[in-house]
Short mmCIF file of C-alpha atoms in Angstrom, two decimals:
data_model
loop_
_atom_site.label_atom_id
_atom_site.label_comp_id
_atom_site.label_asym_id
_atom_site.label_seq_id
_atom_site.Cartn_x
_atom_site.Cartn_y
_atom_site.Cartn_z
CA MET A 14 31.82 -4.53 -0.14
CA ARG A 15 28.97 -3.55 -2.43
CA TYR A 16 25.67 -2.64 -0.86
CA GLU A 17 22.61 -4.53 -2.05
CA LEU A 18 19.41 -2.51 -2.23
CA HIS A 19 16.29 -4.66 -2.32
CA TYR A 20 13.17 -2.92 -3.60
CA TRP A 21 10.37 -3.36 -6.14
CA PRO A 22 11.87 -2.96 -9.61
CA SER A 23 9.13 -0.96 -11.33
CA ILE A 24 8.59 2.10 -9.10
CA PRO A 25 10.75 4.74 -7.39
CA GLY A 26 8.68 4.28 -4.21
CA ARG A 27 10.38 4.20 -0.84
CA GLY A 28 13.46 2.69 -2.42
CA GLU A 29 14.20 6.03 -4.05
CA PHE A 30 15.05 7.66 -0.72
CA VAL A 31 17.75 5.02 -0.27
CA ARG A 32 18.97 5.29 -3.87
CA LEU A 33 19.45 9.04 -3.50
CA ALA A 34 21.60 8.54 -0.40
CA LEU A 35 23.69 5.82 -2.07
CA GLU A 36 24.15 7.96 -5.18
CA GLU A 37 25.11 11.09 -3.24
CA ALA A 38 27.51 9.06 -1.09
CA GLY A 39 29.05 7.72 -4.28
CA VAL A 40 29.24 4.17 -2.96
CA PRO A 41 28.84 1.07 -5.12
CA TYR A 42 25.50 -0.74 -4.87
CA VAL A 43 23.37 -3.20 -6.74
CA ASP A 44 19.66 -2.55 -7.22
CA VAL A 45 19.00 -6.24 -6.77
CA ALA A 46 15.43 -6.64 -7.99
CA ARG A 47 16.31 -4.91 -11.26
CA THR A 48 18.87 -7.58 -12.07
CA ARG A 49 18.01 -10.92 -13.62
CA GLY A 50 16.26 -13.12 -11.06
CA GLY A 51 16.72 -10.37 -8.51
CA GLN A 52 13.08 -9.88 -7.56
CA GLU A 53 12.81 -13.60 -6.79
CA ARG A 54 15.90 -13.32 -4.58
CA MET A 55 14.35 -10.35 -2.77
CA LEU A 56 11.10 -12.20 -2.14
CA ALA A 57 12.98 -15.31 -1.02
CA LEU A 58 14.93 -13.24 1.52
CA LEU A 59 11.70 -11.79 2.90
CA GLU A 60 10.36 -15.30 3.50
CA ASP A 61 13.67 -16.89 4.51
CA GLY A 62 12.97 -18.73 7.77
CA ALA A 63 16.71 -18.99 8.43
CA LEU A 64 17.08 -15.19 8.53
CA ALA A 65 17.08 -14.36 12.25
CA ARG A 66 16.45 -10.65 11.77
CA PRO A 67 14.13 -10.32 8.80
CA PRO A 68 12.77 -7.11 7.30
CA PHE A 69 8.99 -6.63 7.28
CA ALA A 70 8.88 -5.28 3.72
CA PRO A 71 11.06 -3.68 1.04
CA PRO A 72 13.12 -1.59 0.93
CA PHE A 73 15.91 -3.29 2.79
CA LEU A 74 19.65 -2.96 2.47
CA LYS A 75 22.23 -5.70 2.71
CA ALA A 76 25.53 -4.35 4.02
CA GLY A 77 27.77 -7.37 4.28
CA LYS A 78 26.09 -9.58 6.86
CA LEU A 79 23.76 -6.84 8.07
CA VAL A 80 20.22 -6.72 6.69
CA ILE A 81 18.58 -3.39 7.51
CA GLY A 82 14.91 -2.64 6.95
CA GLN A 83 12.71 0.46 7.15
CA THR A 84 13.60 3.41 4.92
CA ALA A 85 14.38 5.89 7.70
CA ASN A 86 16.49 3.30 9.50
CA ILE A 87 18.50 2.57 6.37
CA LEU A 88 19.14 6.30 6.02
CA LEU A 89 20.18 6.53 9.66
CA PHE A 90 22.72 3.81 8.94
CA LEU A 91 23.99 5.30 5.67
CA GLY A 92 24.02 8.79 7.18
CA GLU A 93 26.38 7.70 9.96
CA ARG A 94 28.63 5.77 7.62
CA HIS A 95 28.91 8.18 4.73
CA GLY A 96 28.76 11.67 6.18
CA LEU A 97 25.13 12.31 5.27
CA ALA A 98 24.22 13.28 8.84
CA PRO A 99 25.74 15.63 11.40
CA LYS A 100 28.15 14.22 13.96
CA SER A 101 26.67 16.11 16.91
CA GLU A 102 24.01 14.41 19.01
CA ALA A 103 21.55 17.27 18.54
CA GLY A 104 22.08 17.29 14.78
CA ARG A 105 21.79 13.51 14.43
CA PHE A 106 18.48 13.32 16.26
CA PHE A 107 17.00 16.35 14.53
CA THR A 108 17.91 14.95 11.11
CA HIS A 109 16.22 11.68 11.98
CA GLN A 110 13.19 13.49 13.38
CA LEU A 111 12.81 15.30 10.05
CA GLN A 112 13.18 12.02 8.17
CA LEU A 113 10.42 10.42 10.23
CA THR A 114 8.21 13.44 9.58
CA ILE A 115 8.90 13.03 5.86
CA ALA A 116 7.99 9.34 6.22
CA ASP A 117 4.64 10.34 7.71
CA LEU A 118 4.01 12.69 4.80
CA VAL A 119 4.92 9.94 2.32
CA ALA A 120 2.50 7.52 3.98
CA GLU A 121 -0.25 10.13 3.83
CA ALA A 122 0.49 10.85 0.17
CA HIS A 123 0.20 7.13 -0.53
CA ASP A 124 -3.10 6.86 1.29
CA THR A 125 -4.67 9.59 -0.86
CA HIS A 126 -5.07 6.93 -3.55
CA HIS A 127 -5.35 3.96 -1.17
CA PRO A 128 -7.39 5.15 1.81
CA ILE A 129 -9.08 1.78 2.36
CA ALA A 130 -6.59 -1.00 1.60
CA GLY A 131 -3.30 -1.57 -0.16
CA SER A 132 -4.69 -4.91 -1.26
CA LEU A 133 -7.43 -3.26 -3.37
CA TYR A 134 -7.08 -1.41 -6.67
CA TYR A 135 -7.40 2.35 -6.79
CA GLU A 136 -10.57 1.88 -8.82
CA ASP A 137 -12.12 0.02 -5.88
CA GLN A 138 -11.62 3.00 -3.53
CA ARG A 139 -12.02 6.00 -5.83
CA ALA A 140 -14.83 7.66 -3.93
CA GLU A 141 -12.91 7.41 -0.65
CA ALA A 142 -9.73 8.54 -2.38
CA LYS A 143 -11.43 11.73 -3.53
CA ARG A 144 -12.46 12.56 0.02
CA ARG A 145 -9.04 11.76 1.48
CA ALA A 146 -7.12 13.59 -1.24
CA ALA A 147 -9.29 16.70 -0.77
CA ASP A 148 -8.32 16.82 2.90
CA PHE A 149 -4.69 16.07 2.13
CA VAL A 150 -4.45 18.92 -0.34
CA ALA A 151 -6.42 21.36 1.80
CA THR A 152 -4.94 20.74 5.24
CA ARG A 153 -2.10 18.21 5.46
CA LEU A 154 0.11 19.23 2.54
CA PRO A 155 0.13 22.92 3.56
CA LYS A 156 0.84 21.96 7.18
CA TYR A 157 3.88 19.88 6.25
CA PHE A 158 5.18 22.53 3.85
CA ARG A 159 4.80 25.28 6.43
CA TYR A 160 6.78 23.12 8.82
CA PHE A 161 9.68 22.42 6.48
CA GLU A 162 9.79 26.07 5.38
CA ARG A 163 9.98 27.07 9.05
CA VAL A 164 12.81 24.58 9.70
CA LEU A 165 14.81 25.95 6.75
CA ALA A 166 14.19 29.54 7.82
CA GLY A 167 15.23 28.70 11.37
CA ASN A 168 18.48 26.93 10.51
CA ALA A 169 21.19 28.97 12.24
CA ALA A 170 23.69 27.79 9.61
CA GLY A 171 21.56 29.11 6.75
CA ALA A 172 18.51 28.09 4.76
CA ALA A 173 20.46 26.03 2.24
CA HIS A 174 19.97 22.85 4.30
CA LEU A 175 17.47 21.52 6.80
CA VAL A 176 20.13 20.79 9.44
CA GLY A 177 23.46 22.55 9.85
CA ALA A 178 25.73 23.73 7.06
CA ARG A 179 26.02 20.49 5.08
CA LEU A 180 23.75 18.22 3.11
CA THR A 181 22.00 15.45 5.07
CA TYR A 182 19.83 12.53 4.06
CA ALA A 183 16.80 14.60 5.12
CA ASP A 184 17.60 17.15 2.39
CA LEU A 185 17.75 14.38 -0.20
CA SER A 186 14.43 13.01 1.01
CA LEU A 187 12.70 16.38 0.98
CA PHE A 188 13.88 16.81 -2.61
CA GLN A 189 12.22 13.51 -3.50
CA VAL A 190 8.98 14.40 -1.72
CA VAL A 191 8.74 17.71 -3.60
CA ALA A 192 9.38 15.90 -6.89
CA GLY A 193 6.81 13.24 -6.09
CA LEU A 194 4.14 15.66 -4.96
CA ARG A 195 4.68 17.80 -8.05
CA TYR A 196 4.07 14.72 -10.16
CA ALA A 197 0.99 13.65 -8.22
CA PHE A 198 -0.59 17.01 -7.43
CA PRO A 199 0.68 19.61 -9.92
CA LYS A 200 -2.15 22.04 -9.25
CA ALA A 201 -1.94 21.82 -5.48
CA MET A 202 1.83 22.14 -5.62
CA ALA A 203 1.62 25.22 -7.84
CA ARG A 204 -0.38 26.82 -5.04
CA GLN A 205 2.22 25.74 -2.44
CA ALA A 206 5.06 27.24 -4.48
CA LYS A 207 4.27 30.83 -3.54
CA GLY A 208 4.46 30.42 0.20
CA HIS A 209 7.41 28.06 0.41
CA PRO A 210 10.37 29.41 -1.56
CA LEU A 211 12.99 27.83 0.70
CA VAL A 212 11.61 24.31 0.27
CA LEU A 213 11.50 24.70 -3.49
CA ALA A 214 15.00 26.20 -3.61
CA LEU A 215 16.24 23.21 -1.62
CA HIS A 216 14.68 20.90 -4.22
CA ASP A 217 16.48 22.70 -7.05
CA ARG A 218 19.78 22.79 -5.18
CA VAL A 219 19.70 19.04 -4.53
CA ALA A 220 18.79 18.34 -8.16
CA ALA A 221 21.84 20.33 -9.28
CA ARG A 222 24.38 18.47 -7.12
CA PRO A 223 26.76 16.74 -9.53
CA ARG A 224 26.15 13.17 -8.38
CA ILE A 225 22.38 13.65 -8.10
CA ALA A 226 22.19 15.37 -11.50
CA ALA A 227 24.13 12.49 -13.05
CA TYR A 228 21.82 10.00 -11.37
CA LEU A 229 18.65 11.80 -12.49
CA ALA A 230 19.94 11.75 -16.08
CA SER A 231 20.75 8.03 -15.92
CA ASP A 232 18.53 5.01 -16.44
CA ARG A 233 19.20 3.98 -12.85
CA GLN A 234 16.39 6.35 -11.89
CA LEU A 235 12.88 5.06 -12.44
CA PRO A 236 10.17 7.50 -13.51
CA PHE A 237 7.06 8.08 -11.41
CA ASN A 238 4.04 6.07 -12.50
CA GLU A 239 0.60 4.94 -11.38
CA GLN A 240 1.85 1.88 -9.51
CA GLY A 241 3.93 3.81 -6.98
CA ILE A 242 3.47 6.02 -3.96
CA PHE A 243 3.16 9.29 -5.86
CA ARG A 244 0.48 8.80 -8.52
CA HIS A 245 -1.14 11.35 -10.74
CA TYR A 246 -4.91 11.06 -10.93
CA ALA A 247 -6.29 14.38 -12.15
CA GLU A 248 -9.51 13.85 -10.19
CA LEU A 249 -7.54 13.88 -6.92
CA ASP A 250 -5.74 17.15 -7.73
CA ARG A 251 -8.25 19.94 -7.52
CA MET B 24 17.92 17.06 34.91
CA ARG B 25 14.29 16.00 34.69
CA TYR B 26 12.94 15.05 31.29
CA GLU B 27 9.84 16.86 30.10
CA LEU B 28 7.40 14.78 28.08
CA HIS B 29 5.00 16.85 26.01
CA TYR B 30 1.87 15.04 24.86
CA TRP B 31 -1.91 15.39 24.85
CA PRO B 32 -3.15 15.01 28.42
CA SER B 33 -6.28 12.94 27.83
CA ILE B 34 -5.11 9.89 25.87
CA PRO B 35 -2.31 7.30 26.10
CA GLY B 36 -1.70 7.74 22.35
CA ARG B 37 1.82 7.87 21.02
CA GLY B 38 3.00 9.45 24.25
CA GLU B 39 2.50 6.11 25.97
CA PHE B 40 5.42 4.53 24.11
CA VAL B 41 7.66 7.22 25.57
CA ARG B 42 6.14 6.95 29.05
CA LEU B 43 6.82 3.21 29.13
CA ALA B 44 10.49 3.78 28.31
CA LEU B 45 10.84 6.53 30.92
CA GLU B 46 9.13 4.37 33.55
CA GLU B 47 11.20 1.28 32.79
CA ALA B 48 14.39 3.37 32.82
CA GLY B 49 13.35 4.72 36.20
CA VAL B 50 14.29 8.28 35.31
CA PRO B 51 12.48 11.36 36.62
CA TYR B 52 10.15 13.09 34.17
CA VAL B 53 7.26 15.50 34.09
CA ASP B 54 4.21 14.77 31.93
CA VAL B 55 3.95 18.45 31.13
CA ALA B 56 0.50 18.76 29.58
CA ARG B 57 -1.03 17.03 32.61
CA THR B 58 0.26 19.74 34.92
CA ARG B 59 -1.50 23.07 35.46
CA GLY B 60 -1.09 25.25 32.37
CA GLY B 61 1.02 22.53 30.80
CA GLN B 62 -1.01 21.97 27.66
CA GLU B 63 -0.76 25.67 26.88
CA ARG B 64 3.02 25.47 27.35
CA MET B 65 3.16 22.50 24.99
CA LEU B 66 1.14 24.28 22.30
CA ALA B 67 3.23 27.43 22.72
CA LEU B 68 6.42 25.43 22.19
CA LEU B 69 5.00 23.92 18.99
CA GLU B 70 4.34 27.41 17.62
CA ASP B 71 7.43 29.08 19.08
CA GLY B 72 9.07 30.94 16.21
CA ALA B 73 12.29 31.27 18.23
CA LEU B 74 12.70 27.48 18.46
CA ALA B 75 15.23 26.69 15.74
CA ARG B 76 14.51 22.96 15.69
CA PRO B 77 10.81 22.56 16.32
CA PRO B 78 8.87 19.30 16.52
CA PHE B 79 6.08 18.76 14.00
CA ALA B 80 3.62 17.37 16.55
CA PRO B 81 3.44 15.80 20.01
CA PRO B 82 4.92 13.75 21.49
CA PHE B 83 8.20 15.50 22.00
CA LEU B 84 10.75 15.26 24.76
CA LYS B 85 12.77 18.04 26.33
CA ALA B 86 16.09 16.79 27.60
CA GLY B 87 17.86 19.85 28.89
CA LYS B 88 18.32 22.04 25.83
CA LEU B 89 17.48 19.27 23.39
CA VAL B 90 13.94 19.06 22.01
CA ILE B 91 13.35 15.71 20.33
CA GLY B 92 10.28 14.87 18.27
CA GLN B 93 8.87 11.72 16.66
CA THR B 94 8.09 8.79 18.93
CA ALA B 95 10.59 6.35 17.43
CA ASN B 96 13.30 9.01 17.50
CA ILE B 97 12.65 9.74 21.17
CA LEU B 98 12.96 6.02 21.89
CA LEU B 99 16.19 5.84 19.90
CA PHE B 100 17.53 8.61 22.14
CA LEU B 101 16.29 7.12 25.43
CA GLY B 102 17.40 3.64 24.36
CA GLU B 103 20.99 4.78 23.90
CA ARG B 104 21.04 6.75 27.12
CA HIS B 105 19.33 4.33 29.47
CA GLY B 106 20.27 0.85 28.34
CA LEU B 107 16.99 0.13 26.54
CA ALA B 108 18.76 -0.82 23.30
CA PRO B 109 21.65 -3.13 22.45
CA LYS B 110 25.13 -1.65 22.20
CA SER B 111 26.07 -3.55 19.04
CA GLU B 112 25.50 -1.89 15.69
CA ALA B 113 23.43 -4.80 14.39
CA GLY B 114 21.29 -4.84 17.51
CA ARG B 115 20.76 -1.10 17.53
CA PHE B 116 19.55 -0.92 13.96
CA PHE B 117 17.36 -4.01 14.25
CA THR B 118 15.69 -2.61 17.38
CA HIS B 119 14.96 0.64 15.57
CA GLN B 120 13.72 -1.25 12.51
CA LEU B 121 11.22 -3.07 14.72
CA GLN B 122 10.15 0.20 16.32
CA LEU B 123 9.47 1.75 12.93
CA THR B 124 7.47 -1.31 11.93
CA ILE B 125 5.45 -0.92 15.13
CA ALA B 126 4.96 2.76 14.22
CA ASP B 127 3.52 1.69 10.87
CA LEU B 128 1.13 -0.70 12.61
CA VAL B 129 0.07 2.05 15.04
CA ALA B 130 -0.65 4.44 12.15
CA GLU B 131 -2.72 1.77 10.42
CA ALA B 132 -4.63 1.04 13.63
CA HIS B 133 -5.40 4.76 13.92
CA ASP B 134 -6.59 4.96 10.35
CA THR B 135 -9.16 2.19 10.90
CA HIS B 136 -11.33 4.82 12.58
CA HIS B 137 -9.98 7.80 10.62
CA PRO B 138 -9.45 6.60 7.05
CA ILE B 139 -10.40 9.95 5.46
CA ALA B 140 -9.13 12.76 7.70
CA GLY B 141 -7.92 13.37 11.22
CA SER B 142 -9.74 16.67 11.07
CA LEU B 143 -13.14 14.96 10.77
CA TYR B 144 -15.09 13.10 13.44
CA TYR B 145 -15.32 9.33 13.36
CA GLU B 146 -19.04 9.71 12.70
CA ASP B 147 -18.23 11.55 9.47
CA GLN B 148 -16.21 8.61 8.10
CA ARG B 149 -17.99 5.60 9.57
CA ALA B 150 -18.74 3.89 6.27
CA GLU B 151 -15.13 4.20 5.14
CA ALA B 152 -13.92 3.13 8.57
CA LYS B 153 -15.89 -0.10 8.30
CA ARG B 154 -14.22 -0.93 5.01
CA ARG B 155 -10.75 -0.04 6.22
CA ALA B 156 -11.13 -1.86 9.54
CA ALA B 157 -12.34 -5.00 7.76
CA ASP B 158 -9.16 -5.10 5.71
CA PHE B 159 -7.00 -4.26 8.73
CA VAL B 160 -8.44 -7.13 10.73
CA ALA B 161 -8.40 -9.59 7.84
CA THR B 162 -5.00 -8.92 6.31
CA ARG B 163 -2.82 -6.32 8.05
CA LEU B 164 -3.13 -7.32 11.70
CA PRO B 165 -2.35 -11.00 10.99
CA LYS B 166 0.59 -10.01 8.79
CA TYR B 167 2.17 -7.87 11.52
CA PHE B 168 1.55 -10.50 14.18
CA ARG B 169 3.08 -13.25 12.06
CA TYR B 170 6.11 -11.03 11.60
CA PHE B 171 6.65 -10.29 15.28
CA GLU B 172 6.07 -13.94 16.19
CA ARG B 173 8.70 -14.91 13.64
CA VAL B 174 11.17 -12.36 15.03
CA LEU B 175 10.68 -13.69 18.57
CA ALA B 176 11.02 -17.30 17.40
CA GLY B 177 14.17 -16.42 15.49
CA ASN B 178 15.95 -14.59 18.31
CA ALA B 179 19.16 -16.56 18.88
CA ALA B 180 19.20 -15.33 22.49
CA GLY B 181 15.72 -16.73 23.16
CA ALA B 182 12.10 -15.78 22.56
CA ALA B 183 11.79 -13.70 25.72
CA HIS B 184 12.75 -10.52 23.85
CA LEU B 185 12.59 -9.21 20.30
CA VAL B 186 16.32 -8.42 20.16
CA GLY B 187 19.08 -10.10 22.14
CA ALA B 188 18.89 -11.27 25.74
CA ARG B 189 17.70 -8.03 27.35
CA LEU B 190 14.65 -5.83 27.26
CA THR B 191 14.61 -3.08 24.61
CA TYR B 192 12.27 -0.22 23.85
CA ALA B 193 10.81 -2.33 21.05
CA ASP B 194 9.60 -4.90 23.61
CA LEU B 195 7.91 -2.14 25.60
CA SER B 196 6.26 -0.82 22.45
CA LEU B 197 5.03 -4.23 21.33
CA PHE B 198 3.48 -4.66 24.78
CA GLN B 199 1.59 -1.40 24.28
CA VAL B 200 0.42 -2.36 20.79
CA VAL B 201 -0.96 -5.67 22.03
CA ALA B 202 -2.75 -3.90 24.89
CA GLY B 203 -4.16 -1.28 22.54
CA LEU B 204 -5.31 -3.72 19.91
CA ARG B 205 -6.97 -5.89 22.58
CA TYR B 206 -8.89 -2.84 23.70
CA ALA B 207 -9.87 -1.81 20.17
CA PHE B 208 -10.43 -5.20 18.55
CA PRO B 209 -11.12 -7.80 21.26
CA LYS B 210 -12.71 -10.29 18.86
CA ALA B 211 -10.00 -10.04 16.23
CA MET B 212 -7.31 -10.27 18.89
CA ALA B 213 -8.90 -13.37 20.41
CA ARG B 214 -8.45 -14.99 17.01
CA GLN B 215 -4.82 -13.84 16.84
CA ALA B 216 -4.06 -15.30 20.27
CA LYS B 217 -3.92 -18.90 19.06
CA GLY B 218 -1.26 -18.46 16.44
CA HIS B 219 0.98 -16.01 18.26
CA PRO B 220 1.86 -17.33 21.73
CA LEU B 221 5.29 -15.67 21.82
CA VAL B 222 3.91 -12.18 21.17
CA LEU B 223 1.30 -12.59 23.89
CA ALA B 224 3.83 -14.04 26.34
CA LEU B 225 6.02 -11.00 25.70
CA HIS B 226 3.08 -8.75 26.53
CA ASP B 227 2.52 -10.53 29.85
CA ARG B 228 6.22 -10.54 30.70
CA VAL B 229 6.52 -6.79 30.15
CA ALA B 230 3.37 -6.14 32.20
CA ALA B 231 4.91 -8.07 35.10
CA ARG B 232 8.19 -6.16 35.22
CA PRO B 233 8.28 -4.39 38.60
CA ARG B 234 8.53 -0.83 37.30
CA ILE B 235 5.97 -1.37 34.56
CA ALA B 236 3.57 -3.14 36.94
CA ALA B 237 3.88 -0.22 39.38
CA TYR B 238 3.25 2.23 36.55
CA LEU B 239 0.21 0.36 35.26
CA ALA B 240 -1.27 0.41 38.77
CA SER B 241 -0.64 4.16 39.16
CA ASP B 242 -2.69 7.12 38.04
CA ARG B 243 0.21 8.18 35.83
CA GLN B 244 -1.15 5.77 33.23
CA LEU B 245 -4.13 6.99 31.26
CA PRO B 246 -6.82 4.49 30.23
CA PHE B 247 -7.68 3.85 26.59
CA ASN B 248 -10.68 5.79 25.33
CA GLU B 249 -12.48 6.86 22.18
CA GLN B 250 -10.35 9.96 21.62
CA GLY B 251 -7.09 8.08 21.18
CA ILE B 252 -5.34 5.90 18.64
CA PHE B 253 -6.78 2.61 19.86
CA ARG B 254 -10.55 3.02 20.00
CA HIS B 255 -13.20 0.42 20.55
CA TYR B 256 -16.09 0.64 18.15
CA ALA B 257 -17.88 -2.71 18.14
CA GLU B 258 -18.93 -2.24 14.53
CA LEU B 259 -15.28 -2.21 13.45
CA ASP B 260 -14.40 -5.44 15.28
CA ARG B 261 -16.07 -8.30 13.47
#
C-alpha cells in the first residue's frame, strides 16, 4: 500500500509536518495534489457526499480505506505504525501533547499575518497584523521556546530528543517550526537563538538525519513562500 | 486513584471539555484549582523545574504519576480508559480528528474577542474584534456547522452520535461548543439552527443524559462569563 498525502501543492504548510514523518519513516507515498489532476481529486474528496468520515480540511492522509484528517492526528497514526513515537503510555501521550502544543504555535504564527480572516488578503489586515505580530514576537514566541528548551533539558534520556532516547514525530515537527520561524522572523529568531541552544541543536540534528537531509535536498520539498503559514514580511519582524 | 483536573477556577473554558468526560465516565476527580490553595498548587506545578514532562498550560490532568496536558490529548486518554471512544482503529482516529476540529473552532471562537493578543484586554482590541467576529459569524461558524451536520448525517450507525452507535468524547465536546456559541452569539446561532437540526438534536440528547443532566444542575458546573472563551458581547453578534 502506498500512502496518499492530500495537501495544497504550492506551500509546505501543515502538509510538511506529515511529509517529514513519511520521509523519515521511509515509506512510499504520493503527494497527490502535486500530480496531474491531483488537486481536483483532493477537492472532490473533501466535498464527496458519499464519504462517511470526511476530513474538514487538508492535510489528510489516505491509508488504504482509512482517510485521516488533522495534522496531529495523522502524526499520531504514523507514529504508532512506523516507530516515530514511544511505545509506553506515558511517552505516547507526552509526544502527542507536545505535538498539539506545536500545533497551537503554528496557528499563532499563521495568525500573525491573518489576524482577522483567512478569507482576506494580508494587505487587507496589515495594520492588525503588525499589532498581532508584535505581541507574538514579544511574548508568545519566547514563551513557547522557553517551554521546548525546558522539555529538552528535562528529558531523563538526554537532550537530544523531546521524548525518550529516540526520534519522535514531535522532534520532526519542532525542526519544521524552527525552520519556518527563521524564515518568517529572522530578527526575532536571532534573538531567541542565545537562550535556546537545545532547541536549535535539535533542529540541526534533525536536518542532518540521512533521510531528512536527502529529502531537504530533493524537489519533493517545497520552499517557504508568502502564500503559506510561515511568511516573511519584514514589517512584522522587528 | 482520584483524577486531579487542573484548570482556572473561574471559567468553564477548555477545562469544561475534560469535566464533561469525567462526569459522563462517572469517575472520581478533584477540580484542584477550585479547592483551597488549589490554584497556587496548579501554578506551582506549571513552573516546577523538577517536573520532567511539564504541561504548557492548563488544563492538565494528573492520573497517578502521569501528568497529561492539552485538552484533546486528555480526552484521548480518558476516551481509551473509560469507554468514551470506539475500540476500532478507524473509529478512534476519526473521533480524535473531530475533537481536533472542535479545538480549532474553539480557538477561533476565542479569537473573536482576542484577535490581537491574549495579554491585552478585550477593550484594547474591540475594533479588531468586530472585524474578526463578523468573518467568524459569516463564514467560519457556518462552515464548521455544515461539516458536523454532514458527519452526523453520514454516520452509518445513525445520526444520534458523531462516530458509531455509542457516545464518544467528541459528542460531549460538540455539546459544549453549541452551548458556548449560543451564549456568545445567540443571534448568529438562531440563524444556524434552521440548517443544522442534527447538531442541535445532539446537543439536547447529551444534555439529557442522566450524568450530564445531574452535572449541569450541580454547582460543579461553572456558568459562562466574560472572562472565558465563549463571551457574549452584543456588538460582536450581528
